[in-house]
Coordinates of C-alpha atoms and ligand atoms in Angstrom, one line a residue:
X1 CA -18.4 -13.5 -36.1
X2 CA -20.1 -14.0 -32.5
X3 CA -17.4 -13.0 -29.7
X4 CA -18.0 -12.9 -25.8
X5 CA -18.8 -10.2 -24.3
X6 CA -15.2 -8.1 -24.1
X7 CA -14.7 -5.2 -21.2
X8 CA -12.7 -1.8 -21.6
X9 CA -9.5 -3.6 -20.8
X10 CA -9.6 -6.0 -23.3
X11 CA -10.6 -3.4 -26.0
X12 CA -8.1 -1.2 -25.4
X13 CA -6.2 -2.3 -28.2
X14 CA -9.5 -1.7 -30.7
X15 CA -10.2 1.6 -29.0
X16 CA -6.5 2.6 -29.6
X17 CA -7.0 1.8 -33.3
X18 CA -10.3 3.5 -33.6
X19 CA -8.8 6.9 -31.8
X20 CA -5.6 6.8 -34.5
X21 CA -8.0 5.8 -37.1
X22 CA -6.8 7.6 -40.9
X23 CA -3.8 9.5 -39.0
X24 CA 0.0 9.0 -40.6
X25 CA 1.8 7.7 -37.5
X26 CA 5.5 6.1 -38.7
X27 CA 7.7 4.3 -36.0
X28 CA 10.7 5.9 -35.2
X29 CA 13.9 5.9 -33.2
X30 CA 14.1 7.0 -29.7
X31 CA 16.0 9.9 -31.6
X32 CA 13.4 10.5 -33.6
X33 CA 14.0 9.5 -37.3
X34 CA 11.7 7.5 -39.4
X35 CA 12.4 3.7 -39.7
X36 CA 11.6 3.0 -42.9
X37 CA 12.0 -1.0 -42.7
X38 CA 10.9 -2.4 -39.4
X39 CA 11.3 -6.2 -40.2
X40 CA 14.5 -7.0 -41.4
X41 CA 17.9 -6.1 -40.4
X42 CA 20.5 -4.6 -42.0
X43 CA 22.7 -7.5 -43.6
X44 CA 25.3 -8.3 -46.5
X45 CA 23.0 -10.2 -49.4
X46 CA 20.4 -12.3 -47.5
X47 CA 22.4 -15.0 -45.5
X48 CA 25.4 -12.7 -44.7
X49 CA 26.1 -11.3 -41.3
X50 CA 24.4 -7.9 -40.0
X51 CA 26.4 -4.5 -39.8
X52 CA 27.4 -2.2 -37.7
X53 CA 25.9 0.6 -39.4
X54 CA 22.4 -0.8 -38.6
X55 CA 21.9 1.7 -35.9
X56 CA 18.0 1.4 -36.1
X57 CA 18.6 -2.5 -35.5
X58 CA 21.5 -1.1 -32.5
X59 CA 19.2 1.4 -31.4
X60 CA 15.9 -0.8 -30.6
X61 CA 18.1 -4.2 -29.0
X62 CA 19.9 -1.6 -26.8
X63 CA 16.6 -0.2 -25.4
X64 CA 15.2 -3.8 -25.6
X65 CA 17.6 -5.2 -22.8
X66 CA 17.3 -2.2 -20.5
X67 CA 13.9 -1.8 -20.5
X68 CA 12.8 -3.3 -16.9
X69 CA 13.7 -2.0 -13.9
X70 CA 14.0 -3.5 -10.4
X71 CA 10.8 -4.5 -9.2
X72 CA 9.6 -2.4 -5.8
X73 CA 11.2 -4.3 -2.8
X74 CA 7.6 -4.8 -1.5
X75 CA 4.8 -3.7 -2.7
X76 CA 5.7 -4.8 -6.3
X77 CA 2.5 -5.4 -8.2
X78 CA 0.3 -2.5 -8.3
X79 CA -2.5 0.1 -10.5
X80 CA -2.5 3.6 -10.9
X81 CA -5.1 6.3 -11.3
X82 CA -5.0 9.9 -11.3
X83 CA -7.6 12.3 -9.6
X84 CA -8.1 15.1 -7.8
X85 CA -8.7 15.7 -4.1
X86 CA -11.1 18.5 -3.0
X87 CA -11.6 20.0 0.4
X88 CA -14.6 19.9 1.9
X89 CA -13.9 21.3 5.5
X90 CA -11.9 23.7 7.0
X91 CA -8.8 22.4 8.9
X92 CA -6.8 25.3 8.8
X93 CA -7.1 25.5 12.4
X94 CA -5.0 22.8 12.5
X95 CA -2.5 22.7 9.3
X96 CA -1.2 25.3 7.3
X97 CA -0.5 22.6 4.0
X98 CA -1.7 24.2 1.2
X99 CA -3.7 21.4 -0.2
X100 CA -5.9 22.1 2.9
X101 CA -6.2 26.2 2.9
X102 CA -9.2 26.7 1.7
X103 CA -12.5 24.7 1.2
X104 CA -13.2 23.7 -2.6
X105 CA -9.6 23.7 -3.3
X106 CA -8.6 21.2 -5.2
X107 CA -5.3 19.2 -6.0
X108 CA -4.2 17.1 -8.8
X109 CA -3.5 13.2 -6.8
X110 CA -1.8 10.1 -8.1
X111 CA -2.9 7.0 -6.6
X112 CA -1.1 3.5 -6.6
X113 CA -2.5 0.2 -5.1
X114 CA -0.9 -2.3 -4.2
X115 CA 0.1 -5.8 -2.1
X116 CA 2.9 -6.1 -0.4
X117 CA 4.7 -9.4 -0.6
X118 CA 4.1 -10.6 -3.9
X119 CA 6.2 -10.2 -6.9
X120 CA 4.9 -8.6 -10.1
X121 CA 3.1 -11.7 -11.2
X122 CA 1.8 -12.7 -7.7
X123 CA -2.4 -12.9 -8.1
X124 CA -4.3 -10.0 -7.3
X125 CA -6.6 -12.0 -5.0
X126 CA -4.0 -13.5 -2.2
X127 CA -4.2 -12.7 1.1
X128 CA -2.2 -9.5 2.3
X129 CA -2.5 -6.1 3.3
X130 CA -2.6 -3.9 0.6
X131 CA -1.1 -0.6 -0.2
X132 CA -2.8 3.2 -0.5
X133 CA -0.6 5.5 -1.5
X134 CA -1.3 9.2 -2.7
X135 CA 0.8 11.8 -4.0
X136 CA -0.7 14.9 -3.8
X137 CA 1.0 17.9 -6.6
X138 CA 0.7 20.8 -4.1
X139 CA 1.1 24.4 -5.4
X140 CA 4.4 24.5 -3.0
X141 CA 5.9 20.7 -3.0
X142 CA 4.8 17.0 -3.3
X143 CA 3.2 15.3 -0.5
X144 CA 3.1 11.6 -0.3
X145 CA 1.0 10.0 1.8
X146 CA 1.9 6.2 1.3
X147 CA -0.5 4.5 3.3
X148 CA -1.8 1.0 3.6
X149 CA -5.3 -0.6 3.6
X150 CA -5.6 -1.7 7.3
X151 CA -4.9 1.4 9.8
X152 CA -2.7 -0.5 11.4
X153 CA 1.0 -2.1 10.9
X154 CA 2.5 -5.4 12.1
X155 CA 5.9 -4.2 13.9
X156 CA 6.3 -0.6 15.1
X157 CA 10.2 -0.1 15.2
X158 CA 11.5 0.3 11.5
X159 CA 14.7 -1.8 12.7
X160 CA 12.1 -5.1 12.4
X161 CA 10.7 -4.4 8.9
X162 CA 13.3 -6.2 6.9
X163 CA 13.2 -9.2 9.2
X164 CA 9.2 -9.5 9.0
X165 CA 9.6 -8.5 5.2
X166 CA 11.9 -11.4 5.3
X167 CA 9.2 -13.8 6.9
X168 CA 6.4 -13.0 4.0
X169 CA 9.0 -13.3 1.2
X170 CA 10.4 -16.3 -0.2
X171 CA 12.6 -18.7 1.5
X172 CA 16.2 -18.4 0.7
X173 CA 17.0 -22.1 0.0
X174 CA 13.7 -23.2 -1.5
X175 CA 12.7 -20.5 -3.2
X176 CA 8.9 -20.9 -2.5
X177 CA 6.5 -18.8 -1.2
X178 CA 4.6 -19.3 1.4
X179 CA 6.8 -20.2 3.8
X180 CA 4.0 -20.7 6.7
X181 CA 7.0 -21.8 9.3
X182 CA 8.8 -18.8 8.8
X183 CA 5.5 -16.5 9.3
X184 CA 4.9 -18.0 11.9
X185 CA 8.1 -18.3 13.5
X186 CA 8.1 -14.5 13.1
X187 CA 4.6 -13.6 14.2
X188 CA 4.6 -15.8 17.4
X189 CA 8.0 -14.4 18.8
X190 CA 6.5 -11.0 18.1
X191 CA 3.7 -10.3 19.9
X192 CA 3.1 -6.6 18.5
X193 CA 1.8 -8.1 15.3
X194 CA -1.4 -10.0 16.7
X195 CA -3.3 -7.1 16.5
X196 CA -2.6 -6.4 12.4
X197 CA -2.4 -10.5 11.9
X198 CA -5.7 -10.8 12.8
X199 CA -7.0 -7.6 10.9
X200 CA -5.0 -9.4 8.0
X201 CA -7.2 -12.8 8.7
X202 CA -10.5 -11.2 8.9
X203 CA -12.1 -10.5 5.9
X204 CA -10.5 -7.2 5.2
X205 CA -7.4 -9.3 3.9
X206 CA -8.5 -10.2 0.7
X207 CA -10.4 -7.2 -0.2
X208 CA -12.9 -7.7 -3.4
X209 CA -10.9 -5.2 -5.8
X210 CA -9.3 -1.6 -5.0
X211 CA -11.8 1.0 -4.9
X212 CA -13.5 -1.5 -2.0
X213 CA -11.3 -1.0 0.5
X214 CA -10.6 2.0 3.0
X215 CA -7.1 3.7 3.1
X216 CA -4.7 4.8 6.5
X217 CA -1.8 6.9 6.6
X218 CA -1.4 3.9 9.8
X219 CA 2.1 6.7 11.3
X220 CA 1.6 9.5 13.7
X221 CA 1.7 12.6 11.6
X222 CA 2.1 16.0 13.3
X223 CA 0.1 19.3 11.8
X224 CA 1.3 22.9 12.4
X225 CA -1.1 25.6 12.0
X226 CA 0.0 29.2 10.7
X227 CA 0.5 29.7 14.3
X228 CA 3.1 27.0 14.7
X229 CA 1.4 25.2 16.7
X230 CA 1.4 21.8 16.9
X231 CA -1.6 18.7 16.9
X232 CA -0.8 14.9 16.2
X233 CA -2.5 13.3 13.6
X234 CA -3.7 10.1 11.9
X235 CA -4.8 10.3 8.1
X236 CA -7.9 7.9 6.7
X237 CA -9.8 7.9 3.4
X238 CA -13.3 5.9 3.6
X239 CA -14.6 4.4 0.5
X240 CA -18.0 5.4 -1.0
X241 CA -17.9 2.2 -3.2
X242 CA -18.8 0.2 0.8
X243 CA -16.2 -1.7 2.1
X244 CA -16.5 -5.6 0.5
X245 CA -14.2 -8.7 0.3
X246 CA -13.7 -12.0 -0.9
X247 CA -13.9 -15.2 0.7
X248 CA -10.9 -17.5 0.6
X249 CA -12.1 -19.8 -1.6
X250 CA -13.6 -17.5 -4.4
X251 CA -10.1 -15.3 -4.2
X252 CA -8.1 -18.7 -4.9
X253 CA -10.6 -19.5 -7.4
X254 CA -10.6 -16.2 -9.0
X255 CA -6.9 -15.5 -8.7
X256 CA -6.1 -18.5 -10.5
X257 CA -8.0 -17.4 -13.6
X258 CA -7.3 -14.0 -13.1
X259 CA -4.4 -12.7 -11.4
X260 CA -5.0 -9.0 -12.6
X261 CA -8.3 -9.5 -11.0
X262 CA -7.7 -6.0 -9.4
X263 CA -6.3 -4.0 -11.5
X264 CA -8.6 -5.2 -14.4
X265 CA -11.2 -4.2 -12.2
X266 CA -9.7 -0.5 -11.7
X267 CA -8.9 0.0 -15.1
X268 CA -12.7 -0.6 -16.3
X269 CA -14.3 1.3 -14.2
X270 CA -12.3 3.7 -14.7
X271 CA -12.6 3.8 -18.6
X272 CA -16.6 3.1 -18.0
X273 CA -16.6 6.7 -16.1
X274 CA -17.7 4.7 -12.7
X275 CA -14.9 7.2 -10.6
X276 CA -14.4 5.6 -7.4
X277 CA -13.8 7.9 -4.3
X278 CA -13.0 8.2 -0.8
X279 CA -14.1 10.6 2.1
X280 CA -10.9 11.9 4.1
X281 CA -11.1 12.5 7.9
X282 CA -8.1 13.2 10.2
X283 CA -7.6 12.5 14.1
X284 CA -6.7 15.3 16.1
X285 CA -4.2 14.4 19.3
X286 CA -3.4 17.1 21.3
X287 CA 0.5 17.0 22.9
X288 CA -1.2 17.3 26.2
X289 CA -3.6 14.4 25.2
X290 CA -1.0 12.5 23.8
X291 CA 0.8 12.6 27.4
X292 CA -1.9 10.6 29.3
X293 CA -3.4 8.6 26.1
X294 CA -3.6 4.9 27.5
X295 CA -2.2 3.4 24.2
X296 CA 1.3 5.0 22.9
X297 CA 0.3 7.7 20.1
X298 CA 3.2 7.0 18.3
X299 CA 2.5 3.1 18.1
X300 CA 1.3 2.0 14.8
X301 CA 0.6 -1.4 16.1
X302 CA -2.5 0.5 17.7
X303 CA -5.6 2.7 16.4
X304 CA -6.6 5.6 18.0
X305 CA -9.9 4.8 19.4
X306 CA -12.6 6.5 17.7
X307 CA -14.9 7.1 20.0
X308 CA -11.8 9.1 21.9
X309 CA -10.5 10.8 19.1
X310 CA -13.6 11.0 16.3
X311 CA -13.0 11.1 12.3
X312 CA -13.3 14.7 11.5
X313 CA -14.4 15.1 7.7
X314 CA -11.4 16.9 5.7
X315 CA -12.4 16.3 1.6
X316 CA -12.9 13.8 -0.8
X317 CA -10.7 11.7 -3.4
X318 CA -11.6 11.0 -6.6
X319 CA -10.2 9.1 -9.7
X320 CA -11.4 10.0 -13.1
X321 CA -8.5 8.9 -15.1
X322 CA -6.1 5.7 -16.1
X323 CA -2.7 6.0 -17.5
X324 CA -1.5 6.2 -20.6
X325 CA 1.6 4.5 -20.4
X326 CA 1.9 2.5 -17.0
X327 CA 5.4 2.1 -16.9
X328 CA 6.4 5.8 -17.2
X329 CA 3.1 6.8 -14.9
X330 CA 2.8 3.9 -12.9
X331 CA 6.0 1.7 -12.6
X332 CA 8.2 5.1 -12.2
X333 CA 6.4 6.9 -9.7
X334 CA 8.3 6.9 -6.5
X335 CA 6.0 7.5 -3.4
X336 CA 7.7 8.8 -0.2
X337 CA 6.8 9.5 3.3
X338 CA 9.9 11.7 3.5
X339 CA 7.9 14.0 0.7
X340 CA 6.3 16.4 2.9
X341 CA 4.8 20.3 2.6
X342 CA 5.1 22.8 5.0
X343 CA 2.0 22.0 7.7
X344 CA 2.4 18.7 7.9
X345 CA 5.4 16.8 10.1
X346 CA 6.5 13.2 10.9
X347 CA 6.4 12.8 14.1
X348 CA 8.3 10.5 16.8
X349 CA 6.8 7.0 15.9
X350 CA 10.1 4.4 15.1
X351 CA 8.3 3.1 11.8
X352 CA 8.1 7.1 10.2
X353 CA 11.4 7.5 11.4
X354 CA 12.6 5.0 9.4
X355 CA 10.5 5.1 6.3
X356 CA 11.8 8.8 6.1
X357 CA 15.1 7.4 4.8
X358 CA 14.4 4.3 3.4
X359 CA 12.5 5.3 0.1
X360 CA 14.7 7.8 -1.1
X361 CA 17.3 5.1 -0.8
X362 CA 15.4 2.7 -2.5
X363 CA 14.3 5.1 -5.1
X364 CA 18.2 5.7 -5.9
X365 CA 18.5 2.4 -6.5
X366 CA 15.3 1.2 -8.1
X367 CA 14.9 4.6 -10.4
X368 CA 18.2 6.6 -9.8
X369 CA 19.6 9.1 -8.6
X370 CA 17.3 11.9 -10.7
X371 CA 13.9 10.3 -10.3
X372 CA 12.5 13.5 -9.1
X373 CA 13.0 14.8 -12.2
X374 CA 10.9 12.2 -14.2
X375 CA 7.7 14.1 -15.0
X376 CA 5.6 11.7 -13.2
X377 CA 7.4 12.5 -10.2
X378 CA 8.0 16.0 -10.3
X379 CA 6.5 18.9 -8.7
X380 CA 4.8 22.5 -10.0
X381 CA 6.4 25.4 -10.2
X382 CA 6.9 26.4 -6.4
X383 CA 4.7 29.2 -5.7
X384 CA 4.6 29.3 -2.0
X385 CA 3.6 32.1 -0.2
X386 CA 4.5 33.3 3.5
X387 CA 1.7 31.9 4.8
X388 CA 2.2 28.3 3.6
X389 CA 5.6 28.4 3.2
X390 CA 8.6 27.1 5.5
X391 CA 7.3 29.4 8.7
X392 CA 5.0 26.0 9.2
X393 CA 7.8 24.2 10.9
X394 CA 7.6 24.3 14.7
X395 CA 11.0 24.2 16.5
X396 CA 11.3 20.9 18.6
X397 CA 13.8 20.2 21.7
X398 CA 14.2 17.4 22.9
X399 CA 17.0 15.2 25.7
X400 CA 17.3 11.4 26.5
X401 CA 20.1 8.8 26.6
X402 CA 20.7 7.3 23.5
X403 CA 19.8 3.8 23.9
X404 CA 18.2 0.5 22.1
X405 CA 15.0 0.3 24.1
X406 CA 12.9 -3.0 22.1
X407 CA 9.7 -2.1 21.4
X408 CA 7.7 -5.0 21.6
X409 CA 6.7 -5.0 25.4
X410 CA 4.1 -2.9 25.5
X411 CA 0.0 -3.6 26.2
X412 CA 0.0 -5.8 23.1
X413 CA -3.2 -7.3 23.2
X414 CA -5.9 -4.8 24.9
X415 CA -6.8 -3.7 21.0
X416 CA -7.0 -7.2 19.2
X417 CA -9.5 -8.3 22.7
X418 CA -11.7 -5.4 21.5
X419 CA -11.2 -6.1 17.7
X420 CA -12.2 -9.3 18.7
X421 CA -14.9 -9.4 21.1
X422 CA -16.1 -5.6 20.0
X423 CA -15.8 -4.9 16.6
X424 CA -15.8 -8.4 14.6
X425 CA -19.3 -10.0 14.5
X426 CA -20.0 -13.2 15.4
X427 CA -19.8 -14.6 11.8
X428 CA -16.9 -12.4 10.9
X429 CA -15.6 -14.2 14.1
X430 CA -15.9 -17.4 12.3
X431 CA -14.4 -16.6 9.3
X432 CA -11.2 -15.2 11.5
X433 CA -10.7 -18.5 12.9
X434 CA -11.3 -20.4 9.5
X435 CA -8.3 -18.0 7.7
X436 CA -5.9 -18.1 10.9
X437 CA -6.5 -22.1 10.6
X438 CA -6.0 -22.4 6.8
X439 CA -2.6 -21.0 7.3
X440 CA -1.9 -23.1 10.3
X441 CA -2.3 -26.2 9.0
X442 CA 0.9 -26.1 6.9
X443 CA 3.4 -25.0 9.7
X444 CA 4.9 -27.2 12.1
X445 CA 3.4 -28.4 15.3
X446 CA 5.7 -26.2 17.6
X447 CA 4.6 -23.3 16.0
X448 CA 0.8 -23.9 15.8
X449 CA 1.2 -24.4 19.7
X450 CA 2.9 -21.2 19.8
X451 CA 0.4 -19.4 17.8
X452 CA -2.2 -21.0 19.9
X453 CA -0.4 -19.6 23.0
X454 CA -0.5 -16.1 21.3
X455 CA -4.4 -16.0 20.0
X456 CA -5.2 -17.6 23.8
X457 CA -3.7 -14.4 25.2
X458 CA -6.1 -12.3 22.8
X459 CA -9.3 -13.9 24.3
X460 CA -8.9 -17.7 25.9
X461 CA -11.9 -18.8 23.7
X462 CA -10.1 -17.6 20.8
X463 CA -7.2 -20.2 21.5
X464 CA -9.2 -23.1 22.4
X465 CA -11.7 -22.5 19.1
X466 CA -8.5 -22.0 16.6
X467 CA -7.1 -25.5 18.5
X468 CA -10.5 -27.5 18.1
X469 CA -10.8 -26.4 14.0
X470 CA -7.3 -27.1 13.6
X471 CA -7.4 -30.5 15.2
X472 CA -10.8 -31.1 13.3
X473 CA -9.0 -30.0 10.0
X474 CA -5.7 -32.0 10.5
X475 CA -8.3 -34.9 10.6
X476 CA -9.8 -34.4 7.6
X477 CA -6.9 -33.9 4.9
X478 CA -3.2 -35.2 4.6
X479 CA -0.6 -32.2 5.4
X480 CA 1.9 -32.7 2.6
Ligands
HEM501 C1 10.1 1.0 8.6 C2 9.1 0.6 8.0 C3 9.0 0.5 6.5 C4 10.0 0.5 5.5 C5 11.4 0.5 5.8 C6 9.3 0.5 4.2 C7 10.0 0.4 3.0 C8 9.4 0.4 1.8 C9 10.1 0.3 0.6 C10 11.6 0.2 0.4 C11 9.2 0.4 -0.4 C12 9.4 0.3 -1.9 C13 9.3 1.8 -2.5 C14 9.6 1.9 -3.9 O1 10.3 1.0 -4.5 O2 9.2 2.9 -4.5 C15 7.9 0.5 0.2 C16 6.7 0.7 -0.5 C17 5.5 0.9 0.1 N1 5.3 1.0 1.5 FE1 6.6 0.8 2.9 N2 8.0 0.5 4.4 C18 7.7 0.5 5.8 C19 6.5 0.6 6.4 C20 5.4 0.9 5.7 C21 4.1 1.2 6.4 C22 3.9 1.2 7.9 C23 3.2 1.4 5.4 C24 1.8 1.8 5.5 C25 1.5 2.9 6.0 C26 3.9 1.3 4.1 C27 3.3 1.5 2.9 C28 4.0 1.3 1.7 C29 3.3 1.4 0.4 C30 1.9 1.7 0.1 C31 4.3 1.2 -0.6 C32 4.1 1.2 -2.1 C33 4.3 2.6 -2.7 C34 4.0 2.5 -4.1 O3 2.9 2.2 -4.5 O4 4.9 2.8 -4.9 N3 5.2 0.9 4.3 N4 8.1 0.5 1.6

């Protein structure tokens, strides 16, 4: 019979069948023992009531109701892939980590994607930043680096993440999602997020599939040589696949056909041996640099120019394998900025500071209080040496009142003017204005003013070209 054309996803099933093929595999109970009837429960005669005794029956309902766990608070839907990374420069000048020590080492990663405010069913395709995180299975520790796709982040004091969480989420007496008034309520009264709202509205928001998109650690990091001394860092992987995306349209199109669209696509290539991989490169901040730096170094609203601090070329990062089962691999695996080796430091920057307790808390809740034991999650055997080992901390003082200074007052528009006038082109321009618009249309009139208010303090053109497409839209469709 003539079928269409099916990919590696959709024969996993057949492939499964064709790899088990003449081998005597029974089904068992999680304790082991064969069940020799699968079908039917144990009962007294046909229509009587079922026993006790069925412990098989017992067995597989008790597993049955426990077997989902809380979804991730954010960043809930997701793929996993496995890989190596391999160094490819020497940065031991800087860091002492072992994953960095020599060139050609390499070191056995896990990889999730993911976006950030959907739930587990949410499509693929919508727009949002998305989520990089790598756990790297050192010879003396895990490292997670649980970074994001944009290489910067919309508030930079960890005390505002639950609020702006709460402003992408759903709203608490309707229950829908989008709630464009309460983004926008949040965004406008916050003017530290123009600068990663408008990365999220240029095309890099929707981003065609995973291995298209570029990662960032997006926090100040601090390295420590075997010297103890001390650099600030930034962390980015480049793709090799080239950076693409979709257009609004085609992701709303896709994603209503597809909401896997993404991880469908990782899964196949994947299986199809088409490895996607990423250059890594590091920024190197001096202390003394980091004193007279004209943007704060340890504000992950901003980038680190690169033409002052240049990508210097660390290794690469490949995946060559899916999982086998995604909820023990994928589902389980609990990423954590607070899962550091010896070399490498968080540094000052509110947003680490804050992420270094909340996903262990989380994880306690979501997995439990052992989920560094599941084997997904675990480390090697600890072999560090002196070198590598805990001599690579560098000791710290510091003195200050203890205060609550807000954050949000800072230069918070010098770096979406140059992401705007400098690095979008014109087209790219266009499409900014067209997403930023699309969003607009369903808030409320107060807040579009304020929102043109905000983009006018980005570039005045800006404003007035977001008002004039806005007005022109309003025209042209009913705003239910
Ligand atoms: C104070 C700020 C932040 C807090 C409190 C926070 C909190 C969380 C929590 C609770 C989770 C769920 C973890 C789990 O259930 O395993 C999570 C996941 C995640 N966060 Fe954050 N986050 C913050 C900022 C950031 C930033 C700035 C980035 C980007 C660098 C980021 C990237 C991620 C990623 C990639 C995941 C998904 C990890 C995975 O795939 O399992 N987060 N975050």
């Amino acid at each position: 019979m003539a079928t269409t054309p099916r990919d590696a996803a959709a024969n996993q099933l057949l492939q499964f069948s064709k790899e088990h093929e003449g081998k005597i595999e029974s089904t068992t109970t999680t304790f082991g023992t064969g069940v020799p009837e699968k079908d039917a429960s144990m009962t007294v005669g046909y229509h009587g009531p079922i026993l006790l005794q069925d412990w098989v029956l017992i067995d597989e309902l008790s597993h049955f109701s426990r077997e989902r766990i809380p979804e991730r608070v954010v960043h809930a839907k997701g793929a996993g892939a496995f890989g190596y990374f391999i160094v490819t420069n020497d940065i031991t000048q800087y860091t002492a980590a072992s994953v960095f020590s020599e060139v050609n080492k390499k070191t056995s990663i896990a990889v999730r994607f993911s976006q950030v405010a959907g739930e587990m069913g949410y499509p693929d395709t919508y727009r949002d930043v998305r989520g990089f995180a790598i756990k790297f299975y050192a010879e003396d520790g895990i490292w997670d680096l649980v970074g994001n796709n944009l290489p910067v982040f919309f508030v930079k004091d960890c005390a505002l993440f639950p609020s702006f969480i709460h402003a992408v989420k759903r709203n608490p007496k309707t229950h829908l999602r989008p709630d464009y008034d309460m983004f926008w309520d949040f965004i406008t009264l916050r003017e530290e997020t123009t600068h990663t709202t408008m990365m999220m509205f240029s095309d890099r928001g929707i981003p065609a599939n995973y291995r298209q998109m570029h990662g960032y650690g997006v926090n100040t990091f601090v390295l420590v040589n075997a010297k103890k001394q001390v650099h600030y860092c930034k962390f980015h992987y480049i793709t090799n696949q080239g950076i693409d995306y979709l257009t609004s349209d085609d992701a709303q199109k896709i994603g209503g056909v597809d909401p896997d669209y993404h991880i469908r696509d990782l899964y196949n290539a994947i299986e199809t041996k088409n490895f996607p991989s990423w250059n890594f490169y590091i920024q190197i901040m001096t202390p003394e640099q980091a004193g007279k730096y004209r943007f704060d170094p340890f504000d992950d609203s901003k980038v680190w120019l690169h033409a002052d601090f240049p990508l210097i070329p660390v290794g690469k990062l490949v995946l060559n394998k899916n999982p086998k089962n995604y909820f023990a691999e994928v589902e389980q695996i609990a990423f954590d900025p607070a899962h550091l080796i010896p070399g490498i430091e968080p540094s000052f920057d509110r947003m680490i500071q804050g992420r270094l307790f909340n996903y262990g808390d989380t994880h306690r809740y979501r997995l439990g209080a052992n989920s560094g034991q599941l084997a997904i999650n675990s480390p090697p055997d600890y072999t560090a040496t002196p070198e590598t080992g805990p001599s690579a901390h560098p000791s710290v003082s510091i003195t200050g009142p203890i205060e609550r200074t807000d954050s949000g007052n800072d230069d918070n528009f010098t770096q979406s003017r140059l992401l705007y006038r400098n690095v979008l082109k014109p087209e790219e321009r266009g499409r900014l204005i067209q997403n930023i618009v699309s969003w607009l249309k369903p808030t409320n009139s107060v807040l579009q003013q304020r929102a043109i208010d905000l983009f006018s303090k980005v570039d005045e053109s800006l404003g007035q070209k977001i008002r004039e497409t806005l007005n022109e839209s309003l025209t042209q469709h009913v705003v239910l």
